[in-house]
Amino acid sequence: MNSSSLAVGIDVGGSSIKCALVDITSGGFASERYAVPTPAQESTASLLDALGTLVAKIPGEHPIGLTFPCVIRGGFLRSAANINKAWIGQPLAKLAAKRLGRPVIALNDGDAAGLAEVRYGAARDVKGTVLVLTLGTGIGSALFIDGHLVPNTELGHLQVQGREAEHRASGRARVEDRLSWDSWAAQLTLVLQEMHALLWPELIVLCGGITEDPEEFMGKLRCEARLCVGAMRAEAGIVGAALATTLSDP
Ligand code: BGC
């Protein structure tokens, strides 16, 4: 467990790997933010090399929190929806620690974004059930009950009227299906309503790059739960990854 106030957060998404030194006290960045494209379908060694290149930009001994767009249990990857399936079963935390020469905690990218929003952002001090969704290459989900994370919920793969949630309403689906903002908001509404019917959350927080344009779609969404855009926007994953180094059980 990290007792210093600085840690490196690395957020491996389906399309880019982002990284920064984070001040855990405030949730702000203590270095520049660095990014490279994710070699998502390349070998596990290529991805570890990409991590090495990024971390070399942040000298020091700071511990590392590392997200992956996968189910992660006990440091092992258990699924790989949007990256090379060769990752399944790999001891990610151990491999990354060896390659980077520093202690590494690994967790799901959606869970990391959620941890950041609950500690510093839009879900701070919210009691009851809170759902944080990241809308990027896939849809990541983080479920909290009174601030406690239920990890690896993977709601992006929920079937919504015969089609996976993330195939309907991820950021990638909007671009690949050439959806107008209205059509995409209608798809996201279907997804939110299905998730709401399952969990009845007090609040749903939307994060990810697409939330840089909230005026394009927030007013078009319909859901019984309170909806808001994440305060940490697309950086929630980096901050939550760093924060995870301070938690005994992220
Ligand atoms: C993966 C999740 C991930 C989400 C967002 C999904 O396809 O299964 O683990 O959190 O994409 O990257």
XYZ file of C-alpha atoms and ligand atoms in Angstrom:
262
model
C 0.000 0.000 0.000
C 1.366 3.423 -0.977
C 1.804 5.840 1.930
C 3.268 8.743 -0.097
C 1.000 11.300 -1.708
C 2.261 10.695 -5.257
C 1.665 7.751 -7.573
C 1.763 7.107 -11.301
C -1.614 6.373 -12.897
C -1.638 4.496 -16.211
C -4.948 4.042 -17.994
C -4.860 1.459 -20.777
C -7.924 1.908 -22.964
C -8.873 0.177 -26.201
C -7.380 3.024 -28.269
C -4.847 4.920 -26.151
C -2.650 4.514 -23.096
C -2.599 7.624 -20.907
C -0.342 8.258 -17.974
C 0.563 10.957 -15.424
C 1.998 11.416 -11.969
C -0.947 12.097 -9.672
C -1.133 13.935 -6.375
C -3.419 11.599 -4.459
C -4.293 14.236 -1.878
C -6.019 16.441 -4.447
C -6.571 14.101 -7.417
C -4.689 16.586 -9.624
C -1.791 15.874 -11.968
C 1.741 16.440 -10.671
C 3.351 15.950 -14.104
C 2.506 16.395 -17.729
C 0.015 13.875 -19.156
C 1.560 11.478 -21.652
C -0.258 9.255 -24.161
C 0.531 6.706 -26.866
C -1.785 4.562 -29.036
C -2.633 1.167 -27.496
C -1.063 -1.720 -29.441
C -4.301 -3.499 -28.581
C -4.035 -6.458 -30.936
C -0.254 -6.801 -30.823
C 1.714 -9.127 -28.552
C 1.664 -8.775 -24.776
C 5.361 -7.830 -24.992
C 4.560 -4.854 -27.294
C 2.037 -3.515 -24.838
C 4.466 -3.908 -21.923
C 7.076 -2.056 -24.007
C 4.597 0.790 -24.595
C 4.096 1.003 -20.813
C 7.875 1.104 -20.363
C 8.185 4.019 -22.810
C 5.543 6.006 -20.967
C 6.793 5.341 -17.455
C 10.332 6.347 -18.459
C 8.949 9.879 -18.819
C 8.117 9.977 -15.092
C 11.360 9.341 -13.211
C 11.320 8.322 -9.535
C 10.255 5.361 -7.500
C 6.550 6.182 -7.312
C 4.281 3.138 -7.233
C 2.094 2.502 -10.252
C -1.628 1.947 -10.583
C -2.425 0.324 -13.926
C -5.840 -0.059 -15.522
C -6.750 -2.482 -18.284
C -10.055 -2.780 -20.184
C -10.561 -6.277 -18.760
C -11.824 -8.179 -15.746
C -8.930 -8.289 -13.269
C -8.881 -10.505 -10.207
C -5.885 -10.810 -7.914
C -3.651 -9.148 -10.528
C -4.638 -11.681 -13.244
C -6.555 -10.743 -16.412
C -9.720 -12.775 -16.827
C -11.269 -11.290 -19.990
C -10.195 -9.313 -23.067
C -13.068 -7.797 -25.036
C -11.147 -5.077 -26.875
C -7.526 -6.233 -26.653
C -5.550 -9.290 -27.749
C -7.092 -12.440 -26.236
C -3.531 -13.608 -25.452
C -3.829 -11.423 -22.324
C -6.435 -13.719 -20.763
C -4.895 -15.556 -17.802
C -1.765 -13.373 -17.701
C -0.491 -12.101 -14.310
C -0.633 -8.471 -15.462
C 0.414 -6.837 -12.184
C 3.440 -9.112 -11.870
C 4.500 -8.773 -15.536
C 4.179 -4.981 -15.408
C 6.095 -4.727 -12.106
C 8.931 -6.758 -13.620
C 9.007 -4.705 -16.846
C 8.688 -1.316 -15.075
C 10.817 -2.053 -12.003
C 8.255 -0.632 -9.575
C 5.345 -1.999 -7.539
C 2.166 -2.227 -9.639
C -1.507 -2.547 -8.671
C -3.780 -3.563 -11.569
C -7.504 -2.926 -11.847
C -10.306 -2.590 -14.380
C -10.386 0.785 -16.217
C -14.057 1.446 -15.454
C -13.510 0.662 -11.784
C -10.571 3.094 -11.690
C -12.642 5.894 -13.242
C -15.362 5.206 -10.689
C -12.933 5.336 -7.766
C -11.771 8.777 -8.932
C -15.313 10.122 -9.302
C -16.283 8.819 -5.854
C -13.176 10.209 -4.110
C -12.769 13.565 -5.876
C -15.557 14.083 -8.383
C -19.239 13.930 -9.214
C -20.085 11.009 -6.886
C -18.259 12.333 -3.841
C -20.323 11.868 -0.651
C -23.241 10.279 -2.543
C -24.882 7.552 -0.448
C -26.705 4.508 -1.775
C -26.136 2.938 -5.187
C -24.031 4.851 -7.700
C -23.133 3.680 -11.192
C -20.201 5.212 -13.079
C -20.002 4.477 -16.820
C -17.086 5.186 -19.157
C -18.103 5.634 -22.765
C -15.053 4.971 -24.926
C -13.959 2.057 -27.113
C -16.238 -0.077 -24.926
C -18.514 0.802 -22.017
C -16.861 0.413 -18.634
C -18.925 0.215 -15.462
C -18.182 0.770 -11.786
C -20.840 0.060 -9.190
C -20.679 1.590 -5.700
C -22.813 0.992 -2.660
C -22.329 3.710 -0.027
C -18.936 4.475 -1.587
C -17.787 0.808 -1.662
C -16.834 -0.588 -5.053
C -18.317 -3.838 -6.362
C -15.493 -4.625 -8.842
C -15.643 -6.037 -12.383
C -19.349 -5.515 -13.034
C -18.824 -5.439 -16.857
C -22.218 -3.894 -17.586
C -21.010 -2.834 -21.027
C -21.778 -6.396 -22.076
C -25.347 -6.312 -20.784
C -27.799 -7.422 -23.457
C -30.144 -4.545 -24.255
C -32.991 -5.607 -26.519
C -30.844 -8.308 -28.109
C -27.645 -6.262 -28.537
C -24.722 -5.602 -26.189
C -24.849 -2.230 -24.456
C -21.384 -1.237 -25.702
C -22.225 -2.143 -29.285
C -25.144 0.276 -29.081
C -23.804 3.249 -27.162
C -20.014 3.358 -26.664
C -18.064 6.289 -28.061
C -16.750 3.919 -30.729
C -20.280 2.814 -31.709
C -21.219 6.465 -32.311
C -18.312 6.904 -34.729
C -18.389 3.468 -36.403
C -22.183 3.387 -36.826
C -22.080 7.064 -37.942
C -24.776 7.967 -35.461
C -26.012 11.542 -35.135
C -25.979 12.855 -31.562
C -29.768 12.332 -31.462
C -29.506 8.681 -32.568
C -26.618 7.982 -30.219
C -28.488 9.584 -27.303
C -31.484 7.353 -28.125
C -29.212 4.277 -27.972
C -27.650 5.439 -24.708
C -31.114 6.059 -23.284
C -32.048 2.404 -23.983
C -28.858 1.281 -22.232
C -29.360 3.553 -19.225
C -32.968 2.459 -18.814
C -31.963 -1.223 -18.873
C -29.244 -0.630 -16.286
C -31.628 1.413 -14.191
C -34.234 -1.356 -14.229
C -31.558 -3.742 -12.939
C -29.935 -1.632 -10.211
C -32.096 1.409 -9.411
C -29.090 3.666 -8.741
C -29.447 7.107 -7.127
C -26.953 8.553 -9.564
C -25.352 7.574 -12.871
C -22.105 9.377 -13.736
C -20.972 9.410 -17.376
C -17.225 9.606 -18.074
C -14.884 9.164 -21.014
C -13.706 11.282 -23.929
C -17.211 11.707 -25.296
C -18.202 13.686 -22.218
C -16.062 16.555 -23.556
C -19.227 17.445 -25.552
C -21.974 17.150 -22.908
C -24.170 19.827 -24.516
C -24.552 17.555 -27.561
C -26.378 14.797 -25.699
C -27.009 15.255 -21.973
C -30.331 17.062 -22.533
C -31.485 14.247 -24.838
C -31.040 11.365 -22.373
C -34.010 9.945 -20.514
C -33.505 7.971 -17.304
C -35.197 7.829 -13.901
C -31.875 8.077 -12.054
C -30.094 11.399 -11.628
C -27.566 11.713 -14.470
C -24.424 13.793 -14.584
C -21.130 14.089 -16.403
C -18.040 13.046 -14.450
C -16.033 15.879 -12.934
C -12.755 14.220 -13.950
C -13.902 13.703 -17.555
C -11.498 11.569 -19.614
C -8.778 11.712 -16.906
C -10.740 9.747 -14.291
C -9.003 6.467 -15.198
C -5.495 7.874 -14.679
C -6.423 9.429 -11.339
C -8.303 6.341 -10.133
C -5.382 4.096 -11.106
C -3.010 6.175 -8.987
C -5.527 6.278 -6.133
C -5.757 2.476 -6.181
C -2.120 2.258 -5.012
C -3.310 3.591 -1.635
C -6.175 1.122 -1.237
C -5.585 -2.295 0.248
C -8.496 -3.702 -1.731
C -9.364 -1.516 -4.749
C -14.485 -4.422 -21.156
C -14.415 -3.807 -19.787
C -13.929 -2.366 -19.898
C -14.762 -1.591 -20.886
C -14.249 -0.185 -21.092
C -15.332 -3.566 -22.059
O -15.372 -4.108 -23.350
O -15.029 -5.732 -21.088
O -13.565 -4.555 -18.949
O -14.007 -1.775 -18.621
O -14.777 -2.244 -22.132
O -12.944 -0.178 -21.553
